[in-house]
């Protein structure tokens, strides 16, 4: 990638409209190298990367709301579990660098690995629009995002529990009962483990699949499923620590 | 016999990698004598997930329930992993 990008190239890299970049320039959200020179705006590539990683929330929402098969930015996209594993290793280094306690880091890596690998394991051959996951984090903000546009918990569990009625029951079962949707595998412990770790440590989890979501932390130890404002077919997890 | 998990990697996660680790290591288990115990050493690991352990640790434990002994480390978060494995597999690990 070039070091300096024209406005169209920068917009393309961020996955936004050039007008959005012009608007962001006016409000000071992201300034080009030569601010105020109309179409000749140029952007520093490293600055754009930094901007992406500081606004994961915005780009995650944008990708979630995009019904096309567009991929997330390369910085966020893990097309397969091997790339995901590589990025987990990088996360470990970032946690160390930030001075996060070893025991907390151990657990953050374990629950991130469980949620991300669940997406790969449960969607093999069943991805809907995009194969792979959105995985990114900002250590300064203490946040990690894991999103897949797969079949979601309900469709996944319905294969082994045919009378399962909706997203709400499916999400509750996924976090409270040992059921594997990978028939004929008999085990399913990933999200139960995630729950145990989250409610017993200084970690907060938002998890949504379909219309259902839950929030867990050391004050919200019970699995209480709520109705999300917006439907999302796959799985969306945000971890704060 | 001591199985040092750090020799499989610093971060052990995913079923796939746990299964591969078990298959690759299985021949070593056959060398274990009748009286010998199998110690599982978690020291030096940066992380381990229940999915990995379910594919590696649980089959070893099921094959040799009286031989496998987990080496205890003070205040180690690894108990979150072993607890969930015990619950979902209806087993009870032996600790050193």
CSV table of C-alpha atoms in Angstrom, one decimal:
chain,number,residue,atom,x,y,z
A,1,UNK,CA,0.0,0.0,0.0
A,2,UNK,CA,1.2,3.5,-0.9
A,3,UNK,CA,2.2,5.8,2.0
A,4,UNK,CA,0.0,8.7,0.8
A,5,UNK,CA,-3.5,8.1,-0.6
A,6,UNK,CA,-5.8,10.4,-2.6
A,7,UNK,CA,-9.2,10.9,-1.1
A,8,UNK,CA,-10.9,8.3,-3.3
A,9,UNK,CA,-8.2,5.7,-2.4
A,10,UNK,CA,-8.5,6.6,1.3
A,11,UNK,CA,-12.3,6.3,1.2
A,12,UNK,CA,-12.0,3.0,-0.6
A,13,UNK,CA,-9.5,1.7,2.1
A,14,UNK,CA,-11.9,2.8,4.9
A,15,UNK,CA,-15.0,1.5,3.0
A,16,UNK,CA,-16.7,4.9,3.2
A,17,UNK,CA,-17.8,7.5,0.7
A,18,UNK,CA,-15.3,10.3,-0.2
A,19,UNK,CA,-18.0,12.8,1.0
A,20,UNK,CA,-17.9,11.2,4.4
A,21,UNK,CA,-14.1,11.8,4.5
A,22,UNK,CA,-14.7,15.5,3.5
A,23,UNK,CA,-17.3,15.8,6.3
A,24,UNK,CA,-14.9,14.2,8.8
A,25,UNK,CA,-12.3,16.7,7.7
A,26,UNK,CA,-14.6,19.6,8.4
A,27,UNK,CA,-15.5,18.4,11.9
A,28,UNK,CA,-11.9,17.5,12.6
A,29,UNK,CA,-12.5,13.8,13.0
A,30,UNK,CA,-9.8,12.8,10.5
A,31,UNK,CA,-7.6,15.5,8.9
A,32,UNK,CA,-5.8,14.9,5.6
A,33,UNK,CA,-2.1,15.8,5.3
A,34,UNK,CA,-3.0,18.9,3.3
A,35,UNK,CA,-6.2,19.9,5.0
A,36,UNK,CA,-8.6,22.4,3.2
A,37,UNK,CA,-7.3,21.9,-0.4
A,38,UNK,CA,-10.5,20.4,-1.9
A,39,UNK,CA,-10.0,17.5,-4.1
A,40,UNK,CA,-6.3,17.4,-3.6
A,41,UNK,CA,-6.7,16.0,-0.1
A,42,UNK,CA,-4.1,13.4,0.7
A,43,UNK,CA,-4.1,10.9,3.5
A,44,UNK,CA,-1.3,9.2,5.3
A,45,UNK,CA,-1.8,5.4,5.3
A,46,UNK,CA,-0.6,4.9,8.8
A,47,UNK,CA,-3.0,7.6,10.0
A,48,UNK,CA,-5.9,5.7,8.3
A,49,UNK,CA,-4.9,2.5,10.0
A,50,UNK,CA,-4.7,4.3,13.3
A,51,UNK,CA,-8.1,5.8,12.6
A,52,UNK,CA,-9.6,2.4,11.9
A,53,UNK,CA,-8.3,0.8,15.1
A,54,UNK,CA,-9.5,3.7,17.1
A,55,UNK,CA,-13.0,3.5,15.7
A,56,UNK,CA,-13.7,-0.2,15.6
A,57,UNK,CA,-17.1,0.3,17.0
A,58,UNK,CA,-18.1,2.5,14.0
A,59,UNK,CA,-16.6,0.1,11.4
A,60,UNK,CA,-18.1,-3.0,13.2
A,61,UNK,CA,-21.6,-1.4,13.1
A,62,UNK,CA,-21.1,-0.4,9.5
A,63,UNK,CA,-20.1,-3.9,8.5
A,64,UNK,CA,-23.0,-5.5,10.5
A,65,UNK,CA,-25.5,-3.2,8.7
A,66,UNK,CA,-24.0,-4.0,5.3
A,67,UNK,CA,-26.3,-6.6,3.7
A,68,UNK,CA,-23.9,-7.2,0.8
A,69,UNK,CA,-21.1,-9.8,0.8
A,70,UNK,CA,-18.4,-7.0,1.2
A,71,UNK,CA,-15.5,-8.1,3.4
A,72,UNK,CA,-14.4,-6.1,6.4
A,73,UNK,CA,-11.1,-4.2,6.1
A,74,UNK,CA,-8.1,-6.5,6.0
A,75,UNK,CA,-7.1,-5.2,9.5
A,76,UNK,CA,-10.3,-6.7,10.9
A,77,UNK,CA,-10.9,-9.7,8.6
A,78,UNK,CA,-9.9,-13.3,9.5
A,79,UNK,CA,-10.9,-15.5,6.6
A,80,UNK,CA,-9.9,-18.7,8.4
A,81,UNK,CA,-9.0,-20.1,11.8
A,82,UNK,CA,-5.3,-20.1,11.1
A,83,UNK,CA,-5.2,-16.4,10.5
A,84,UNK,CA,-7.4,-16.0,13.6
A,85,UNK,CA,-4.9,-18.0,15.6
A,86,UNK,CA,-2.1,-15.7,14.3
A,87,UNK,CA,-4.0,-12.6,15.4
A,88,UNK,CA,-4.7,-14.2,18.9
A,89,UNK,CA,-0.9,-14.5,19.2
A,90,UNK,CA,-0.6,-10.8,18.4
A,91,UNK,CA,-3.3,-10.0,20.9
A,92,UNK,CA,-1.2,-11.8,23.6
A,93,UNK,CA,1.7,-9.6,22.8
A,94,UNK,CA,-0.4,-6.5,23.0
A,95,UNK,CA,-1.9,-7.5,26.3
A,96,UNK,CA,1.6,-8.1,27.7
A,97,UNK,CA,2.8,-4.7,26.4
A,98,UNK,CA,-0.1,-3.0,28.1
A,99,UNK,CA,0.8,-4.6,31.4
A,100,UNK,CA,-2.4,-6.7,31.7
A,101,UNK,CA,-2.1,-9.2,34.6
A,102,UNK,CA,-1.0,-12.6,33.3
A,103,UNK,CA,-4.0,-14.5,34.8
A,104,UNK,CA,-6.5,-12.0,33.2
A,105,UNK,CA,-4.6,-12.2,29.9
A,106,UNK,CA,-4.8,-16.0,30.1
A,107,UNK,CA,-8.6,-15.8,30.4
A,108,UNK,CA,-9.1,-13.1,27.9
A,109,UNK,CA,-7.2,-15.1,25.3
A,110,UNK,CA,-9.1,-18.2,26.2
A,111,UNK,CA,-12.6,-16.7,25.9
A,112,UNK,CA,-11.6,-14.8,22.7
A,113,UNK,CA,-10.4,-18.0,21.3
A,114,UNK,CA,-13.5,-19.9,22.2
A,115,UNK,CA,-15.9,-17.3,20.7
A,116,UNK,CA,-13.9,-16.9,17.5
A,117,UNK,CA,-13.3,-20.6,17.0
A,118,UNK,CA,-17.0,-21.3,17.6
A,119,UNK,CA,-17.7,-19.1,14.6
A,120,UNK,CA,-15.4,-21.2,12.4
A,121,UNK,CA,-16.4,-24.6,13.9
A,122,UNK,CA,-20.2,-24.0,13.7
A,123,UNK,CA,-20.4,-22.4,10.2
A,124,UNK,CA,-18.3,-24.7,8.1
A,125,UNK,CA,-20.2,-25.1,4.9
A,126,UNK,CA,-23.0,-22.9,6.3
A,127,UNK,CA,-21.6,-19.3,6.1
A,128,UNK,CA,-24.3,-17.0,4.7
A,129,UNK,CA,-22.7,-14.1,3.0
A,130,UNK,CA,-19.1,-13.8,4.2
A,131,UNK,CA,-16.8,-16.7,5.0
A,132,UNK,CA,-14.7,-15.8,8.1
A,133,UNK,CA,-15.0,-13.3,10.9
A,134,UNK,CA,-14.4,-9.7,11.9
A,135,UNK,CA,-11.9,-9.7,14.8
A,136,UNK,CA,-10.3,-6.6,16.2
A,137,UNK,CA,-9.4,-5.0,19.4
A,138,UNK,CA,-8.3,-1.8,21.0
A,139,UNK,CA,-6.2,-2.4,24.1
A,140,UNK,CA,-6.3,1.3,25.2
A,141,UNK,CA,-10.1,1.1,25.2
A,142,UNK,CA,-9.9,-2.4,26.6
A,143,UNK,CA,-12.3,-3.7,24.0
A,144,UNK,CA,-12.4,-6.8,21.7
A,145,UNK,CA,-14.9,-7.4,18.9
A,146,UNK,CA,-15.7,-10.7,17.3
A,147,UNK,CA,-18.4,-10.8,14.6
A,148,UNK,CA,-19.5,-13.5,12.2
A,149,UNK,CA,-22.2,-13.4,9.5
A,150,UNK,CA,-22.8,-17.1,9.8
A,151,UNK,CA,-26.0,-19.0,10.5
A,152,UNK,CA,-26.4,-17.8,14.1
A,153,UNK,CA,-27.0,-19.7,17.3
A,154,UNK,CA,-30.7,-20.6,16.7
A,155,UNK,CA,-30.1,-22.2,13.2
A,156,UNK,CA,-27.0,-23.9,14.5
A,157,UNK,CA,-28.7,-25.5,17.6
A,158,UNK,CA,-32.0,-26.3,15.8
A,159,UNK,CA,-30.1,-29.0,14.0
A,160,UNK,CA,-29.8,-31.0,17.2
A,161,UNK,CA,-32.8,-29.6,19.0
A,162,UNK,CA,-35.5,-29.6,16.3
A,163,UNK,CA,-38.3,-28.2,18.6
A,164,UNK,CA,-36.2,-25.1,19.5
A,165,UNK,CA,-38.6,-22.2,19.0
A,166,UNK,CA,-36.6,-19.0,18.7
A,167,UNK,CA,-33.4,-16.9,19.2
A,168,UNK,CA,-34.1,-16.3,22.8
A,169,UNK,CA,-34.3,-19.9,24.0
A,170,UNK,CA,-31.4,-20.8,21.7
A,171,UNK,CA,-29.1,-18.1,23.2
A,172,UNK,CA,-30.1,-19.1,26.8
A,173,UNK,CA,-29.4,-22.8,26.1
A,174,UNK,CA,-26.0,-22.0,24.4
A,175,UNK,CA,-24.9,-20.2,27.6
A,176,UNK,CA,-26.3,-22.5,30.2
A,177,UNK,CA,-26.5,-26.1,28.8
A,178,UNK,CA,-23.9,-28.5,27.4
A,179,UNK,CA,-25.2,-29.1,23.9
A,180,UNK,CA,-23.1,-29.4,20.8
A,181,UNK,CA,-24.6,-28.2,17.6
A,182,UNK,CA,-21.8,-30.1,15.8
A,183,UNK,CA,-23.7,-33.4,15.6
A,184,UNK,CA,-22.6,-36.1,16.3
A,185,UNK,CA,-20.1,-34.4,18.7
A,186,UNK,CA,-21.6,-34.8,22.2
A,187,UNK,CA,-19.8,-31.9,23.8
A,188,UNK,CA,-20.5,-28.2,23.8
A,189,UNK,CA,-18.8,-26.2,26.5
A,190,UNK,CA,-17.4,-23.0,24.9
A,191,UNK,CA,-20.1,-20.5,25.8
A,192,UNK,CA,-20.6,-22.0,29.3
A,193,UNK,CA,-16.9,-21.5,29.9
A,194,UNK,CA,-17.1,-17.9,28.6
A,195,UNK,CA,-19.9,-17.2,31.0
A,196,UNK,CA,-18.0,-18.7,34.0
A,197,UNK,CA,-14.9,-16.7,33.2
A,198,UNK,CA,-16.8,-13.4,32.6
A,199,UNK,CA,-18.9,-13.4,35.7
A,200,UNK,CA,-16.0,-14.3,38.0
A,201,UNK,CA,-13.5,-11.7,36.6
A,202,UNK,CA,-13.4,-8.0,35.7
A,203,UNK,CA,-14.7,-8.7,32.2
A,204,UNK,CA,-17.9,-7.5,30.5
A,205,UNK,CA,-19.5,-9.4,27.6
A,206,UNK,CA,-22.2,-8.3,25.2
A,207,UNK,CA,-23.3,-11.2,23.0
A,208,UNK,CA,-26.0,-11.0,20.3
A,209,UNK,CA,-27.4,-13.6,17.9
A,210,UNK,CA,-30.6,-12.9,15.9
A,211,UNK,CA,-33.0,-10.9,17.9
A,212,UNK,CA,-31.6,-12.0,21.2
A,213,UNK,CA,-28.8,-10.5,23.3
A,214,UNK,CA,-27.3,-10.8,26.8
A,215,UNK,CA,-24.9,-8.9,29.0
A,216,UNK,CA,-22.7,-10.6,31.5
A,217,UNK,CA,-20.2,-9.3,34.0
A,218,UNK,CA,-19.5,-9.7,37.7
A,219,UNK,CA,-22.7,-7.9,38.6
A,220,UNK,CA,-24.9,-9.6,36.0
A,221,UNK,CA,-24.1,-13.2,36.7
A,222,UNK,CA,-27.5,-14.6,35.6
A,223,UNK,CA,-28.2,-15.3,31.9
A,224,UNK,CA,-31.0,-12.9,31.1
A,225,UNK,CA,-31.9,-12.8,27.5
A,226,UNK,CA,-33.2,-9.5,26.1
A,227,UNK,CA,-34.6,-8.3,22.8
A,228,UNK,CA,-32.2,-6.5,20.6
A,229,UNK,CA,-33.2,-3.3,18.8
A,230,UNK,CA,-31.9,-4.6,15.5
A,231,UNK,CA,-31.9,-8.2,14.2
A,232,UNK,CA,-28.4,-9.6,13.3
A,233,UNK,CA,-28.4,-13.1,11.8
A,234,UNK,CA,-24.9,-14.2,12.9
A,235,UNK,CA,-23.1,-13.7,16.2
A,236,UNK,CA,-21.8,-10.5,17.6
A,237,UNK,CA,-19.6,-10.4,20.7
A,238,UNK,CA,-18.0,-7.4,22.4
A,239,UNK,CA,-15.7,-8.0,25.3
A,240,UNK,CA,-14.5,-5.3,27.7
A,241,UNK,CA,-12.0,-5.8,30.3
B,1,UNK,CA,5.8,-39.3,32.2
B,2,UNK,CA,5.3,-35.6,32.2
B,3,UNK,CA,3.4,-33.9,29.4
B,4,UNK,CA,4.5,-30.3,29.3
B,5,UNK,CA,1.7,-28.5,27.5
B,6,UNK,CA,3.9,-25.5,26.6
B,7,UNK,CA,5.7,-27.8,24.1
B,8,UNK,CA,2.5,-27.8,22.1
B,9,UNK,CA,2.5,-24.0,21.9
B,10,UNK,CA,2.0,-20.9,24.1
B,11,UNK,CA,-1.7,-20.5,23.3
B,12,UNK,CA,-3.7,-23.6,23.0
B,13,UNK,CA,-7.1,-23.2,21.5
B,14,UNK,CA,-9.5,-24.7,19.0
B,15,UNK,CA,-10.8,-28.2,18.8
B,16,UNK,CA,-9.0,-28.8,15.5
B,17,UNK,CA,-5.6,-28.1,17.0
B,18,UNK,CA,-6.3,-30.1,20.1
B,19,UNK,CA,-7.3,-33.1,18.0
B,20,UNK,CA,-4.2,-32.8,15.9
B,21,UNK,CA,-2.0,-32.5,19.1
B,22,UNK,CA,-3.7,-35.7,20.5
B,23,UNK,CA,-3.2,-37.7,17.3
B,24,UNK,CA,0.5,-36.6,17.0
B,25,UNK,CA,1.2,-37.4,20.7
B,26,UNK,CA,-0.8,-40.7,21.0
B,27,UNK,CA,2.2,-42.9,20.1
B,28,UNK,CA,4.1,-41.5,23.1
B,29,UNK,CA,1.4,-42.6,25.4
B,30,UNK,CA,1.8,-46.2,24.3
B,31,UNK,CA,5.4,-46.1,25.8
B,32,UNK,CA,4.0,-45.4,29.3
B,33,UNK,CA,4.6,-48.4,31.6
B,34,UNK,CA,1.8,-49.9,33.7
B,35,UNK,CA,3.0,-48.4,37.0
B,36,UNK,CA,3.9,-45.0,35.5
B,37,UNK,CA,1.8,-42.0,36.2
B,38,UNK,CA,1.1,-39.3,33.5
B,39,UNK,CA,1.6,-35.8,34.9
B,40,UNK,CA,0.0,-32.9,33.0
B,41,UNK,CA,2.1,-29.7,33.4
B,42,UNK,CA,0.4,-26.4,32.6
B,43,UNK,CA,3.3,-24.2,33.5
B,44,UNK,CA,4.6,-21.8,30.9
B,45,UNK,CA,1.3,-21.6,29.0
B,46,UNK,CA,-0.1,-18.2,28.0
B,47,UNK,CA,-3.5,-19.6,27.6
B,48,UNK,CA,-5.5,-22.8,27.0
B,49,UNK,CA,-9.2,-23.1,26.0
B,50,UNK,CA,-11.6,-25.8,27.0
B,51,UNK,CA,-12.1,-26.8,23.3
B,52,UNK,CA,-8.4,-27.6,22.9
B,53,UNK,CA,-8.3,-29.4,26.3
B,54,UNK,CA,-11.5,-31.3,25.5
B,55,UNK,CA,-9.8,-32.8,22.4
B,56,UNK,CA,-6.4,-33.5,24.1
B,57,UNK,CA,-6.7,-33.8,27.8
B,58,UNK,CA,-10.1,-35.6,28.1
B,59,UNK,CA,-9.2,-38.5,25.7
B,60,UNK,CA,-6.0,-39.1,27.6
B,61,UNK,CA,-7.8,-39.0,30.9
B,62,UNK,CA,-10.5,-41.4,29.6
B,63,UNK,CA,-7.9,-43.8,28.4
B,64,UNK,CA,-5.9,-43.7,31.6
B,65,UNK,CA,-8.3,-42.4,34.4
B,66,UNK,CA,-6.1,-43.8,37.2
B,67,UNK,CA,-2.8,-42.6,35.8
B,68,UNK,CA,-3.4,-39.0,34.8
B,69,UNK,CA,-2.5,-36.4,37.4
B,70,UNK,CA,-2.8,-32.6,36.8
B,71,UNK,CA,0.1,-30.6,38.3
B,72,UNK,CA,-1.3,-27.9,40.4
B,73,UNK,CA,-0.1,-24.3,40.1
B,74,UNK,CA,-1.1,-21.8,42.8
B,75,UNK,CA,-3.9,-19.4,41.7
B,76,UNK,CA,-3.8,-20.6,38.1
B,77,UNK,CA,-6.8,-19.7,35.9
B,78,UNK,CA,-6.5,-23.1,34.4
B,79,UNK,CA,-9.1,-24.3,36.9
B,80,UNK,CA,-11.8,-22.5,34.9
B,81,UNK,CA,-10.9,-24.8,32.1
B,82,UNK,CA,-10.7,-28.0,34.1
B,83,UNK,CA,-14.0,-27.2,36.0
B,84,UNK,CA,-15.9,-26.9,32.7
B,85,UNK,CA,-14.4,-30.1,31.4
B,86,UNK,CA,-15.4,-31.9,34.5
B,87,UNK,CA,-18.9,-30.7,34.3
B,88,UNK,CA,-19.5,-31.3,30.6
B,89,UNK,CA,-17.8,-34.7,30.5
B,90,UNK,CA,-19.0,-35.9,34.0
B,91,UNK,CA,-15.4,-36.7,35.1
B,92,UNK,CA,-13.2,-35.8,38.0
B,93,UNK,CA,-9.5,-35.0,37.4
B,94,UNK,CA,-6.8,-36.1,39.9
B,95,UNK,CA,-4.6,-33.2,41.1
B,96,UNK,CA,-1.1,-33.5,42.4
